[in-house]
PDB file of C-alpha atoms in Angstrom:
ATOM      1  CA  MET A 899    -122.970 -52.009 -20.156  1.00 50.00           C
ATOM      2  CA  VAL A 900    -121.942 -49.146 -17.868  1.00 50.00           C
ATOM      3  CA  ASP A 901    -124.219 -48.433 -14.916  1.00 56.00           C
ATOM      4  CA  ILE A 902    -125.407 -44.802 -15.344  1.00 59.00           C
ATOM      5  CA  LYS A 903    -126.116 -44.329 -11.620  1.00 59.00           C
ATOM      6  CA  LEU A 904    -122.592 -45.479 -10.730  1.00 46.00           C
ATOM      7  CA  THR A 905    -121.052 -43.182 -13.340  1.00 46.00           C
ATOM      8  CA  VAL A 906    -123.069 -40.190 -12.098  1.00 46.00           C
ATOM      9  CA  SER A 907    -122.209 -40.989  -8.451  1.00 50.00           C
ATOM     10  CA  VAL A 908    -118.471 -41.285  -9.169  1.00 40.00           C
ATOM     11  CA  THR A 909    -118.501 -38.086 -11.242  1.00 42.00           C
ATOM     12  CA  ALA A 910    -120.357 -36.202  -8.497  1.00 42.00           C
ATOM     13  CA  ALA A 911    -117.924 -37.482  -5.838  1.00 41.00           C
ATOM     14  CA  LEU A 912    -114.930 -36.411  -7.924  1.00 40.00           C
ATOM     15  CA  LEU A 913    -116.461 -32.979  -8.528  1.00 41.00           C
ATOM     16  CA  VAL A 914    -117.198 -32.446  -4.816  1.00 38.00           C
ATOM     17  CA  GLY A 915    -113.667 -33.583  -3.936  1.00 40.00           C
ATOM     18  CA  ALA A 916    -112.163 -31.160  -6.462  1.00 38.00           C
ATOM     19  CA  VAL A 917    -114.229 -28.259  -5.147  1.00 37.00           C
ATOM     20  CA  VAL A 918    -113.417 -29.004  -1.493  1.00 37.00           C
ATOM     21  CA  GLY A 919    -109.746 -29.572  -2.305  1.00 41.00           C
ATOM     22  CA  GLY A 920    -109.624 -26.338  -4.270  1.00 41.00           C
ATOM     23  CA  LEU A 921    -111.183 -24.372  -1.406  1.00 40.00           C
ATOM     24  CA  VAL A 922    -108.747 -25.851   1.120  1.00 39.00           C
ATOM     25  CA  GLY A 923    -105.850 -25.038  -1.205  1.00 41.00           C
ATOM     26  CA  HIS A 924    -107.160 -21.520  -1.776  1.00 43.00           C
ATOM     27  CA  PHE A 925    -107.494 -20.745   1.924  1.00 44.00           C
ATOM     28  CA  ALA A 926    -104.370 -22.530   3.144  1.00 44.00           C
ATOM     29  CA  VAL A 927    -101.427 -20.250   3.897  1.00 46.00           C
ATOM     30  CA  PRO A 928     -98.417 -21.439   1.874  1.00 48.00           C
ATOM     31  CA  SER A 929     -95.552 -21.257   4.350  1.00 53.00           C
ATOM     32  CA  SER A 930     -93.011 -23.525   5.981  1.00 58.00           C
ATOM     33  CA  ASP A 931     -92.774 -21.126   8.940  1.00 58.00           C
ATOM     34  CA  GLN A 932     -94.210 -22.785  12.067  1.00 56.00           C
ATOM     35  CA  ASN A 933     -95.404 -19.366  13.306  1.00 51.00           C
ATOM     36  CA  VAL A 934     -97.711 -18.901  10.302  1.00 52.00           C
ATOM     37  CA  PRO A 935    -101.081 -20.604  10.768  1.00 53.00           C
ATOM     38  CA  LYS A 936    -102.157 -23.260   8.271  1.00 65.00           C
ATOM     39  CA  MET A 937    -105.688 -21.845   7.898  1.00 81.00           C
ATOM     40  CA  VAL A 938    -106.517 -18.243   7.102  1.00 88.00           C
ATOM     41  CA  PRO A 939    -107.050 -16.214  10.286  1.00 93.00           C
ATOM     42  CA  THR A 940    -109.524 -13.362  10.573  1.00 94.00           C
ATOM     43  CA  GLU A 941    -107.214 -11.110  12.588  1.00 97.00           C
ATOM     44  CA  ALA A 942    -103.569 -10.104  12.748  1.00 98.00           C
ATOM     45  CA  GLN A 943    -101.604  -7.512  14.682  1.00 98.00           C
ATOM     46  CA  CYS A 944     -98.225  -5.871  15.050  1.00 97.00           C
ATOM     47  CA  VAL A 945     -96.664  -3.697  17.756  1.00 97.00           C
ATOM     48  CA  LEU A 946     -94.555  -0.853  16.411  1.00 97.00           C
ATOM     49  CA  GLN A 947     -91.041  -0.221  17.572  1.00 94.00           C
ATOM     50  CA  GLY A 948     -88.911   2.767  16.679  1.00 92.00           C
ATOM     51  CA  ALA A 949     -86.339   2.273  13.943  1.00 93.00           C
ATOM     52  CA  SER A 950     -83.674   3.790  16.175  1.00 89.00           C
ATOM     53  CA  SER A 951     -83.186   3.743  19.922  1.00 84.00           C
ATOM     54  CA  GLY A 952     -84.148   7.441  20.184  1.00 84.00           C
ATOM     55  CA  SER A 953     -87.394   7.079  18.262  1.00 87.00           C
ATOM     56  CA  GLY A 954     -90.542   7.693  20.250  1.00 92.00           C
ATOM     57  CA  VAL A 955     -92.872   6.247  17.621  1.00 96.00           C
ATOM     58  CA  ARG A 956     -95.127   3.623  19.184  1.00 96.00           C
ATOM     59  CA  GLY A 957     -98.438   1.962  18.525  1.00 97.00           C
ATOM     60  CA  THR A 958    -100.358  -1.216  17.849  1.00 98.00           C
ATOM     61  CA  ILE A 959    -101.818  -1.884  14.430  1.00 98.00           C
ATOM     62  CA  SER A 960    -104.641  -4.399  13.957  1.00 98.00           C
ATOM     63  CA  PHE A 961    -105.745  -6.135  10.771  1.00 98.00           C
ATOM     64  CA  ARG A 962    -109.233  -7.665  10.467  1.00 98.00           C
ATOM     65  CA  ARG A 963    -110.400  -9.709   7.484  1.00 96.00           C
ATOM     66  CA  SER A 964    -113.998  -9.381   6.367  1.00 94.00           C
ATOM     67  CA  GLY A 965    -114.829 -10.991   3.048  1.00 90.00           C
ATOM     68  CA  GLU A 966    -112.437  -9.722   0.380  1.00 90.00           C
ATOM     69  CA  GLU A 967    -111.207  -6.745   2.427  1.00 95.00           C
ATOM     70  CA  ILE A 968    -108.877  -6.218   5.333  1.00 97.00           C
ATOM     71  CA  THR A 969    -109.435  -3.262   7.650  1.00 98.00           C
ATOM     72  CA  VAL A 970    -106.293  -1.814   9.216  1.00 98.00           C
ATOM     73  CA  THR A 971    -106.828   0.130  12.449  1.00 98.00           C
ATOM     74  CA  GLY A 972    -104.799   1.511  15.328  1.00 98.00           C
ATOM     75  CA  THR A 973    -103.254   4.583  16.887  1.00 97.00           C
ATOM     76  CA  VAL A 974     -99.651   5.658  16.361  1.00 98.00           C
ATOM     77  CA  SER A 975     -97.973   8.130  18.731  1.00 97.00           C
ATOM     78  CA  GLY A 976     -94.717  10.055  18.542  1.00 96.00           C
ATOM     79  CA  LEU A 977     -95.005  11.168  14.904  1.00 97.00           C
ATOM     80  CA  SER A 978     -94.312  14.698  13.696  1.00 96.00           C
ATOM     81  CA  MET A 979     -97.433  16.537  12.546  1.00 97.00           C
ATOM     82  CA  GLY A 980     -98.377  15.720   8.964  1.00 98.00           C
ATOM     83  CA  LYS A 981     -98.580  12.753   6.622  1.00 98.00           C
ATOM     84  CA  HIS A 982     -96.345   9.696   6.794  1.00 98.00           C
ATOM     85  CA  GLY A 983     -95.977   6.852   4.298  1.00 98.00           C
ATOM     86  CA  PHE A 984     -97.561   3.621   5.562  1.00 98.00           C
ATOM     87  CA  HIS A 985     -96.486   0.449   3.762  1.00 98.00           C
ATOM     88  CA  ILE A 986     -96.216  -3.315   4.032  1.00 98.00           C
ATOM     89  CA  HIS A 987     -92.637  -4.320   3.238  1.00 98.00           C
ATOM     90  CA  GLN A 988     -91.224  -7.474   1.718  1.00 97.00           C
ATOM     91  CA  THR A 989     -89.746  -9.327   4.703  1.00 97.00           C
ATOM     92  CA  GLY A 990     -90.558  -9.774   8.368  1.00 96.00           C
ATOM     93  CA  SER A 991     -87.600  -8.102  10.024  1.00 96.00           C
ATOM     94  CA  THR A 992     -87.152  -5.029  12.200  1.00 96.00           C
ATOM     95  CA  ALA A 993     -83.346  -5.222  12.179  1.00 96.00           C
ATOM     96  CA  ASN A 994     -80.938  -2.537  10.957  1.00 96.00           C
ATOM     97  CA  GLU A 995     -83.277   0.386  11.723  1.00 95.00           C
ATOM     98  CA  CYS A 996     -86.101  -1.363   9.820  1.00 96.00           C
ATOM     99  CA  LYS A 997     -83.976  -1.556   6.642  1.00 96.00           C
ATOM    100  CA  ALA A 998     -83.925  -5.371   6.813  1.00 97.00           C
ATOM    101  CA  ALA A 999     -87.642  -5.248   5.937  1.00 97.00           C
ATOM    102  CA  LYS A1000     -86.401  -4.556   2.365  1.00 97.00           C
ATOM    103  CA  GLY A1001     -88.611  -2.833  -0.220  1.00 96.00           C
ATOM    104  CA  HIS A1002     -92.370  -2.538  -0.487  1.00 97.00           C
ATOM    105  CA  PHE A1003     -94.253  -5.829  -0.773  1.00 98.00           C
ATOM    106  CA  ASN A1004     -94.693  -6.091  -4.545  1.00 96.00           C
ATOM    107  CA  PRO A1005     -95.319  -9.679  -5.713  1.00 96.00           C
ATOM    108  CA  HIS A1006     -96.658  -8.555  -9.122  1.00 95.00           C
ATOM    109  CA  GLY A1007     -93.792  -6.236 -10.124  1.00 95.00           C
ATOM    110  CA  ALA A1008     -96.062  -3.159 -10.275  1.00 96.00           C
ATOM    111  CA  HIS A1009     -95.128   0.517  -9.929  1.00 95.00           C
ATOM    112  CA  HIS A1010     -95.646   2.343  -6.652  1.00 96.00           C
ATOM    113  CA  GLY A1011     -99.072   3.980  -6.440  1.00 95.00           C
ATOM    114  CA  SER A1012    -101.980   5.045  -4.288  1.00 95.00           C
ATOM    115  CA  PRO A1013    -104.183   2.485  -2.510  1.00 95.00           C
ATOM    116  CA  SER A1014    -106.930   3.163  -5.083  1.00 95.00           C
ATOM    117  CA  SER A1015    -104.633   2.797  -8.100  1.00 94.00           C
ATOM    118  CA  ASP A1016    -104.807  -0.259 -10.349  1.00 93.00           C
ATOM    119  CA  ASP A1017    -101.015  -0.117 -10.796  1.00 93.00           C
ATOM    120  CA  ARG A1018     -99.616  -0.344  -7.271  1.00 96.00           C
ATOM    121  CA  HIS A1019     -97.612  -2.534  -4.952  1.00 97.00           C
ATOM    122  CA  VAL A1020     -99.736  -4.798  -2.765  1.00 97.00           C
ATOM    123  CA  GLY A1021     -98.042  -3.106   0.206  1.00 97.00           C
ATOM    124  CA  ASP A1022     -98.925   0.459  -0.831  1.00 97.00           C
ATOM    125  CA  LEU A1023    -101.348   1.630   1.870  1.00 98.00           C
ATOM    126  CA  GLY A1024    -100.846   5.365   1.346  1.00 97.00           C
ATOM    127  CA  ASN A1025    -100.377   7.744   4.266  1.00 98.00           C
ATOM    128  CA  ILE A1026    -101.427   8.171   7.845  1.00 98.00           C
ATOM    129  CA  GLU A1027    -101.708  11.694   9.238  1.00 98.00           C
ATOM    130  CA  ALA A1028    -100.492  12.811  12.661  1.00 98.00           C
ATOM    131  CA  ASP A1029    -102.136  15.745  14.413  1.00 98.00           C
ATOM    132  CA  ALA A1030    -100.563  18.474  16.570  1.00 98.00           C
ATOM    133  CA  ASN A1031    -100.517  15.996  19.501  1.00 97.00           C
ATOM    134  CA  GLN A1032     -98.288  13.651  17.476  1.00 97.00           C
ATOM    135  CA  LEU A1033    -101.091  11.077  17.158  1.00 98.00           C
ATOM    136  CA  ALA A1034    -102.294   9.360  14.001  1.00 98.00           C
ATOM    137  CA  ASN A1035    -105.493   7.338  13.968  1.00 98.00           C
ATOM    138  CA  VAL A1036    -105.298   4.560  11.392  1.00 98.00           C
ATOM    139  CA  ASN A1037    -108.429   3.366   9.605  1.00 98.00           C
ATOM    140  CA  ILE A1038    -107.725   1.870   6.166  1.00 98.00           C
ATOM    141  CA  ARG A1039    -109.768  -0.645   4.166  1.00 97.00           C
ATOM    142  CA  ASP A1040    -107.899  -2.505   1.453  1.00 97.00           C
ATOM    143  CA  SER A1041    -108.773  -5.302  -0.944  1.00 95.00           C
ATOM    144  CA  ARG A1042    -105.228  -6.146  -2.138  1.00 96.00           C
ATOM    145  CA  ILE A1043    -103.607  -7.236   1.097  1.00 97.00           C
ATOM    146  CA  ARG A1044    -104.518 -10.755   2.210  1.00 95.00           C
ATOM    147  CA  PHE A1045    -103.818 -13.340   4.889  1.00 95.00           C
ATOM    148  CA  ALA A1046    -103.140 -16.005   2.231  1.00 93.00           C
ATOM    149  CA  GLY A1047    -102.002 -16.388  -1.368  1.00 93.00           C
ATOM    150  CA  ASP A1048     -99.811 -13.995  -3.301  1.00 93.00           C
ATOM    151  CA  GLY A1049    -101.065 -10.980  -1.310  1.00 95.00           C
ATOM    152  CA  ASN A1050    -100.254 -12.611   2.054  1.00 96.00           C
ATOM    153  CA  ILE A1051     -98.978 -10.009   4.542  1.00 97.00           C
ATOM    154  CA  LEU A1052     -98.535 -12.396   7.495  1.00 97.00           C
ATOM    155  CA  GLY A1053     -94.921 -12.550   8.590  1.00 97.00           C
ATOM    156  CA  ARG A1054     -94.072  -9.342   6.696  1.00 98.00           C
ATOM    157  CA  SER A1055     -93.205  -5.923   8.119  1.00 98.00           C
ATOM    158  CA  LEU A1056     -95.301  -2.798   8.367  1.00 98.00           C
ATOM    159  CA  VAL A1057     -93.155   0.354   8.052  1.00 98.00           C
ATOM    160  CA  ILE A1058     -93.998   3.980   8.863  1.00 98.00           C
ATOM    161  CA  HIS A1059     -91.896   6.549   6.998  1.00 97.00           C
ATOM    162  CA  SER A1060     -90.704  10.036   7.933  1.00 96.00           C
ATOM    163  CA  GLU A1061     -92.278  11.822   4.964  1.00 97.00           C
ATOM    164  CA  GLU A1062     -95.515  11.904   3.012  1.00 97.00           C
ATOM    165  CA  ASP A1063     -95.924   9.217   0.358  1.00 97.00           C
ATOM    166  CA  ASP A1064     -96.390  11.040  -2.964  1.00 97.00           C
ATOM    167  CA  LEU A1065     -98.390   8.016  -4.221  1.00 96.00           C
ATOM    168  CA  GLY A1066     -96.100   7.649  -7.237  1.00 94.00           C
ATOM    169  CA  LEU A1067     -97.094  11.056  -8.624  1.00 95.00           C
ATOM    170  CA  GLY A1068     -94.337  13.312  -7.269  1.00 93.00           C
ATOM    171  CA  GLY A1069     -91.911  13.192 -10.170  1.00 93.00           C
ATOM    172  CA  GLN A1070     -88.959  12.358  -7.922  1.00 94.00           C
ATOM    173  CA  SER A1071     -86.484   9.666  -9.009  1.00 95.00           C
ATOM    174  CA  ASP A1072     -87.959   7.297  -6.400  1.00 95.00           C
ATOM    175  CA  SER A1073     -91.650   8.276  -6.732  1.00 94.00           C
ATOM    176  CA  ARG A1074     -92.537   5.175  -8.774  1.00 93.00           C
ATOM    177  CA  THR A1075     -90.676   2.809  -6.391  1.00 93.00           C
ATOM    178  CA  THR A1076     -91.098   4.193  -2.853  1.00 95.00           C
ATOM    179  CA  GLY A1077     -93.361   7.234  -3.109  1.00 95.00           C
ATOM    180  CA  HIS A1078     -90.405   9.372  -1.984  1.00 96.00           C
ATOM    181  CA  ALA A1079     -91.581   8.705   1.576  1.00 97.00           C
ATOM    182  CA  GLY A1080     -88.240   9.168   3.304  1.00 96.00           C
ATOM    183  CA  ALA A1081     -86.520   7.332   6.133  1.00 95.00           C
ATOM    184  CA  ARG A1082     -88.056   4.519   8.179  1.00 96.00           C
ATOM    185  CA  LEU A1083     -89.302   5.743  11.559  1.00 96.00           C
ATOM    186  CA  ALA A1084     -90.867   2.573  12.966  1.00 97.00           C
ATOM    187  CA  CYS A1085     -91.766  -0.954  11.981  1.00 97.00           C
ATOM    188  CA  CYS A1086     -93.303  -4.178  13.227  1.00 97.00           C
ATOM    189  CA  ILE A1087     -93.852  -7.751  12.063  1.00 98.00           C
ATOM    190  CA  ILE A1088     -97.434  -8.716  11.249  1.00 98.00           C
ATOM    191  CA  GLY A1089     -98.631 -11.897  12.952  1.00 97.00           C
ATOM    192  CA  ALA A1090    -101.944 -13.716  13.247  1.00 95.00           C
ATOM    193  CA  VAL A1091    -103.802 -13.423  16.560  1.00 93.00           C
TER     194      VAL A1091
END
């Protein structure tokens, strides 16, 4: 006859192991890159560099995880007055005037959209706005970007564009892919701190 206490103990141990293993797997960062941490960090950062040698766009952008959201903050200088597209791009490269960063980070094959849209790229963070002093203060909260899983932005590039992102609503041929945001002014590679 099977011992009920033993059966319950083994079942409980297997259940606890599955839960713990699932949590570790959920929070582990899937990457073979030695520069990407194995556990999910709470903060990341990138230091902007101009896309071309004559670009004066500079700044440091910080990312802080709190629960299911990441807050993106920083100050960007050297921008023309007005709105500028602000996106996470597919790869972590600043080469070739930021073009090596490839397209917007879009692991789900969605259309380009606003940060509040259900149908959007993970990397669609909208616009930042520069004032008459060529400064833009960044303060964005987003629940799609992550430091792990399929929304993982670590090791990817942040790109600032020359024009306003039309949030996929502008009717241009590239509105639903890039937001018609124009050339790449500056970029940086996002890394855990």
